[in-house]
mmCIF file of C-alpha atoms in Angstrom:
data_model
loop_
_atom_site.group_PDB
_atom_site.id
_atom_site.type_symbol
_atom_site.label_atom_id
_atom_site.label_comp_id
_atom_site.label_asym_id
_atom_site.label_seq_id
_atom_site.Cartn_x
_atom_site.Cartn_y
_atom_site.Cartn_z
ATOM 1 C CA MET A 17 32.044 -13.938 41.544
ATOM 2 C CA ASP A 18 31.589 -11.692 45.242
ATOM 3 C CA ALA A 19 28.188 -9.748 44.887
ATOM 4 C CA LEU A 20 30.014 -6.710 45.277
ATOM 5 C CA GLU A 21 31.784 -7.207 42.071
ATOM 6 C CA ILE A 22 28.383 -7.352 39.882
ATOM 7 C CA ASP A 23 28.188 -4.463 37.653
ATOM 8 C CA TYR A 24 25.454 -3.358 35.676
ATOM 9 C CA ARG A 25 26.593 -4.851 32.654
ATOM 10 C CA THR A 26 26.493 -8.350 34.231
ATOM 11 C CA ALA A 27 23.316 -7.629 35.709
ATOM 12 C CA PHE A 28 21.694 -7.082 31.981
ATOM 13 C CA GLU A 29 23.796 -9.534 30.325
ATOM 14 C CA GLU A 30 22.532 -12.355 33.036
ATOM 15 C CA ALA A 31 19.137 -10.892 33.814
ATOM 16 C CA PRO A 32 16.322 -14.138 33.852
ATOM 17 C CA VAL A 33 14.415 -12.076 31.133
ATOM 18 C CA GLY A 34 15.208 -10.676 27.712
ATOM 19 C CA LEU A 35 16.296 -7.345 27.965
ATOM 20 C CA VAL A 36 16.635 -4.762 25.039
ATOM 21 C CA LEU A 37 17.717 -1.066 24.785
ATOM 22 C CA SER A 38 16.037 0.342 21.637
ATOM 23 C CA ARG A 39 16.236 3.418 19.437
ATOM 24 C CA HIS A 40 13.056 4.306 17.003
ATOM 25 C CA ARG A 41 12.266 0.126 17.367
ATOM 26 C CA VAL A 42 16.074 -1.004 16.380
ATOM 27 C CA ILE A 43 17.804 -3.197 18.879
ATOM 28 C CA VAL A 44 20.467 -1.069 20.370
ATOM 29 C CA ASP A 45 21.200 -3.951 22.630
ATOM 30 C CA CYS A 46 20.314 -6.959 24.065
ATOM 31 C CA ASN A 47 20.846 -9.781 27.103
ATOM 32 C CA HIS A 48 21.819 -13.445 26.554
ATOM 33 C CA ALA A 49 18.436 -14.396 27.555
ATOM 34 C CA LEU A 50 16.572 -12.379 24.690
ATOM 35 C CA CYS A 51 18.894 -14.386 22.239
ATOM 36 C CA GLU A 52 18.119 -17.878 24.006
ATOM 37 C CA MET A 53 14.267 -16.806 23.395
ATOM 38 C CA PHE A 54 14.609 -15.584 19.843
ATOM 39 C CA ARG A 55 16.734 -18.516 18.551
ATOM 40 C CA GLN A 56 19.351 -15.540 17.773
ATOM 41 C CA THR A 57 23.433 -14.219 18.210
ATOM 42 C CA ARG A 58 23.611 -11.020 19.728
ATOM 43 C CA GLU A 59 25.402 -10.124 16.279
ATOM 44 C CA ASP A 60 21.955 -11.019 14.693
ATOM 45 C CA LEU A 61 20.019 -8.864 16.585
ATOM 46 C CA VAL A 62 22.230 -5.471 17.640
ATOM 47 C CA GLY A 63 20.867 -3.613 14.361
ATOM 48 C CA GLN A 64 17.732 -5.080 13.497
ATOM 49 C CA SER A 65 14.890 -3.529 13.757
ATOM 50 C CA PHE A 66 11.927 -5.288 16.344
ATOM 51 C CA LEU A 67 10.235 -6.843 13.001
ATOM 52 C CA VAL A 68 12.563 -9.408 13.315
ATOM 53 C CA LEU A 69 10.945 -10.618 16.558
ATOM 54 C CA TYR A 70 7.206 -10.135 14.955
ATOM 55 C CA PRO A 71 5.248 -13.299 13.175
ATOM 56 C CA THR A 72 4.411 -10.432 10.383
ATOM 57 C CA PRO A 73 5.188 -7.159 9.421
ATOM 58 C CA ASP A 74 1.704 -5.868 9.896
ATOM 59 C CA GLU A 75 1.970 -6.521 13.622
ATOM 60 C CA PHE A 76 4.555 -5.236 13.801
ATOM 61 C CA GLU A 77 3.358 -2.057 12.702
ATOM 62 C CA ARG A 78 -0.123 -2.009 14.066
ATOM 63 C CA THR A 79 1.502 -2.792 17.524
ATOM 64 C CA GLY A 80 4.061 0.329 17.296
ATOM 65 C CA GLN A 81 0.871 2.580 16.263
ATOM 66 C CA ARG A 82 -1.041 1.203 19.237
ATOM 67 C CA MET A 83 1.922 1.315 22.056
ATOM 68 C CA ALA A 84 2.737 4.919 20.914
ATOM 69 C CA PRO A 85 -0.007 7.138 22.298
ATOM 70 C CA ILE A 86 0.105 5.215 25.590
ATOM 71 C CA LEU A 87 4.098 5.610 26.273
ATOM 72 C CA ASN A 88 3.357 9.074 25.405
ATOM 73 C CA ALA A 89 0.690 9.490 28.428
ATOM 74 C CA SER A 90 2.231 7.234 30.743
ATOM 75 C CA GLY A 91 5.709 6.495 29.523
ATOM 76 C CA ARG A 92 5.305 2.534 30.173
ATOM 77 C CA TYR A 93 3.944 -0.149 27.958
ATOM 78 C CA ALA A 94 2.993 -3.933 28.813
ATOM 79 C CA ASP A 95 1.168 -6.563 27.117
ATOM 80 C CA ASP A 96 1.057 -10.185 26.393
ATOM 81 C CA ARG A 97 1.784 -11.229 22.306
ATOM 82 C CA ILE A 98 2.198 -13.576 20.300
ATOM 83 C CA MET A 99 6.105 -13.015 18.900
ATOM 84 C CA LYS A 100 8.501 -15.390 16.788
ATOM 85 C CA ARG A 101 11.659 -17.760 16.858
ATOM 86 C CA HIS A 102 14.119 -17.685 14.268
ATOM 87 C CA ASN A 103 16.521 -20.750 14.143
ATOM 88 C CA GLY A 104 17.168 -23.732 15.718
ATOM 89 C CA THR A 105 15.047 -26.558 16.098
ATOM 90 C CA ARG A 106 11.853 -24.747 16.404
ATOM 91 C CA GLU A 107 12.815 -21.997 13.619
ATOM 92 C CA GLY A 108 8.899 -20.056 12.907
ATOM 93 C CA GLU A 109 7.763 -21.411 15.978
ATOM 94 C CA LEU A 110 4.869 -18.599 17.355
ATOM 95 C CA PHE A 111 4.914 -18.386 21.396
ATOM 96 C CA TRP A 112 3.117 -15.831 23.557
ATOM 97 C CA CYS A 113 5.475 -13.425 25.321
ATOM 98 C CA HIS A 114 5.134 -10.441 28.160
ATOM 99 C CA VAL A 115 6.625 -7.440 26.691
ATOM 100 C CA SER A 116 6.791 -4.646 29.255
ATOM 101 C CA GLY A 117 9.159 -1.577 28.061
ATOM 102 C CA ARG A 118 9.151 2.179 29.353
ATOM 103 C CA ALA A 119 10.014 5.189 27.056
ATOM 104 C CA LEU A 120 13.163 6.844 27.701
ATOM 105 C CA ASP A 121 11.489 10.867 26.393
ATOM 106 C CA ARG A 122 7.309 10.245 26.671
ATOM 107 C CA SER A 123 7.187 12.895 24.023
ATOM 108 C CA ALA A 124 8.939 10.808 21.242
ATOM 109 C CA PRO A 125 7.881 7.377 22.637
ATOM 110 C CA HIS A 126 9.859 5.406 20.153
ATOM 111 C CA ALA A 127 12.749 7.487 20.343
ATOM 112 C CA ALA A 128 14.411 5.733 23.060
ATOM 113 C CA GLY A 129 13.154 2.553 25.489
ATOM 114 C CA ILE A 130 14.507 -0.524 27.480
ATOM 115 C CA TRP A 131 12.100 -3.674 27.000
ATOM 116 C CA SER A 132 11.637 -6.921 28.388
ATOM 117 C CA PHE A 133 10.410 -9.954 27.272
ATOM 118 C CA GLU A 134 9.051 -13.115 29.345
ATOM 119 C CA ASP A 135 8.417 -16.356 27.557
ATOM 120 C CA LEU A 136 5.125 -17.547 28.116
ATOM 121 C CA SER A 137 5.167 -20.574 26.244
ATOM 122 C CA SER A 138 6.251 -22.973 28.647
ATOM 123 C CA ARG A 139 2.448 -22.453 30.408
ATOM 124 C CA ARG A 140 0.718 -20.985 27.270
ATOM 125 C CA PRO A 141 1.780 -23.025 24.121
ATOM 126 C CA VAL A 142 0.537 -21.466 20.416
ATOM 127 C CA LYS A 143 -2.009 -24.342 19.442
ATOM 128 C CA ALA A 144 -3.894 -23.188 17.049
ATOM 129 C CA GLU A 145 -3.390 -21.728 13.598
ATOM 130 C CA LEU A 146 -4.352 -17.938 13.887
ATOM 131 C CA THR A 147 -4.036 -15.214 11.523
ATOM 132 C CA GLY A 148 -2.573 -11.899 12.590
ATOM 133 C CA ARG A 149 -5.665 -10.006 13.672
ATOM 134 C CA GLU A 150 -6.495 -12.968 15.240
ATOM 135 C CA ARG A 151 -3.461 -12.979 17.553
ATOM 136 C CA GLU A 152 -4.526 -9.332 18.426
ATOM 137 C CA VAL A 153 -7.976 -9.688 19.185
ATOM 138 C CA ALA A 154 -6.846 -12.857 21.356
ATOM 139 C CA ALA A 155 -4.583 -11.053 23.125
ATOM 140 C CA LEU A 156 -6.580 -7.673 23.862
ATOM 141 C CA LEU A 157 -9.497 -10.276 24.891
ATOM 142 C CA ILE A 158 -7.194 -12.094 27.555
ATOM 143 C CA GLU A 159 -6.520 -8.521 29.231
ATOM 144 C CA GLY A 160 -10.614 -8.765 29.975
ATOM 145 C CA GLN A 161 -11.280 -5.991 27.082
ATOM 146 C CA THR A 162 -15.022 -5.380 25.517
ATOM 147 C CA SER A 163 -14.970 -5.469 21.859
ATOM 148 C CA LYS A 164 -16.053 -1.784 21.773
ATOM 149 C CA LEU A 165 -12.315 -1.105 24.027
ATOM 150 C CA ILE A 166 -10.393 -3.886 21.280
ATOM 151 C CA GLY A 167 -12.128 -2.038 18.314
ATOM 152 C CA ARG A 168 -11.080 1.314 19.062
ATOM 153 C CA GLN A 169 -6.990 0.293 19.875
ATOM 154 C CA LEU A 170 -7.174 -1.780 16.713
ATOM 155 C CA GLY A 171 -8.756 0.934 14.571
ATOM 156 C CA ILE A 172 -11.945 -1.429 13.613
ATOM 157 C CA SER A 173 -15.736 -1.432 14.544
ATOM 158 C CA HIS A 174 -16.777 -2.992 17.895
ATOM 159 C CA ARG A 175 -19.011 -5.620 15.325
ATOM 160 C CA THR A 176 -15.491 -6.669 13.530
ATOM 161 C CA VAL A 177 -14.221 -7.371 16.814
ATOM 162 C CA ASP A 178 -17.335 -10.104 17.646
ATOM 163 C CA ILE A 179 -16.663 -11.793 14.240
ATOM 164 C CA TYR A 180 -13.061 -12.166 15.344
ATOM 165 C CA ARG A 181 -14.206 -13.440 18.558
ATOM 166 C CA ALA A 182 -17.051 -15.977 16.513
ATOM 167 C CA ARG A 183 -13.621 -17.130 14.649
ATOM 168 C CA LEU A 184 -11.703 -18.353 17.778
ATOM 169 C CA MET A 185 -14.576 -19.420 19.725
ATOM 170 C CA ARG A 186 -14.446 -21.629 16.721
ATOM 171 C CA LYS A 187 -11.104 -22.599 16.766
ATOM 172 C CA PHE A 188 -10.840 -23.410 20.056
ATOM 173 C CA LYS A 189 -14.176 -24.846 20.441
ATOM 174 C CA ALA A 190 -15.278 -22.381 23.425
ATOM 175 C CA SER A 191 -19.188 -21.557 23.983
ATOM 176 C CA SER A 192 -18.486 -18.621 25.778
ATOM 177 C CA THR A 193 -15.489 -15.672 25.742
ATOM 178 C CA PRO A 194 -14.828 -16.493 29.689
ATOM 179 C CA GLU A 195 -14.106 -20.698 28.112
ATOM 180 C CA LEU A 196 -12.299 -19.004 24.941
ATOM 181 C CA VAL A 197 -10.276 -16.900 27.523
ATOM 182 C CA GLN A 198 -9.646 -19.750 29.520
ATOM 183 C CA ARG A 199 -8.385 -21.745 26.870
ATOM 184 C CA LEU A 200 -6.670 -18.939 24.877
ATOM 185 C CA LEU A 201 -4.824 -19.161 28.521
ATOM 186 C CA ALA A 202 -4.138 -23.124 28.403
ATOM 187 C CA GLY A 203 -2.928 -22.668 24.855
#
């Protein structure tokens, strides 16, 4: 194919990262890379809520609540989070994913958006069994956030964040927060 023949649809379909067009957190369209990443067909995903990509409904709800004010303020949002594959030999597998997106209308952040998903599992495997809240705290610790900031984002006290951090430290056999972050990044 001649480079001049490439159109926007081809670019969307063949992008090296998963791409999604959404309306009210429902998948309107997605590309091949996203389908491959989540082990789903396009037909299975289009028309579905983003909920099908999350490990639990609670994580889906809390993430939506956390990102709405950020999208409203800046129009953009990005984070690393744990997502869930659905079919194939690795059905139910949890994996780290970098998600970034843009609200097409900042005043209605979930009304319409475009999102990219990058599978980080090759360099950051999920090895420990974590609860949904532990996954959220771990993702924010990796970003370098303090207990107070994490608590504000998750709507819990900083002391509760410290309890989750202590649980994570035990699970990853880390003696300090920097060591915990290093082990989280290594999987």
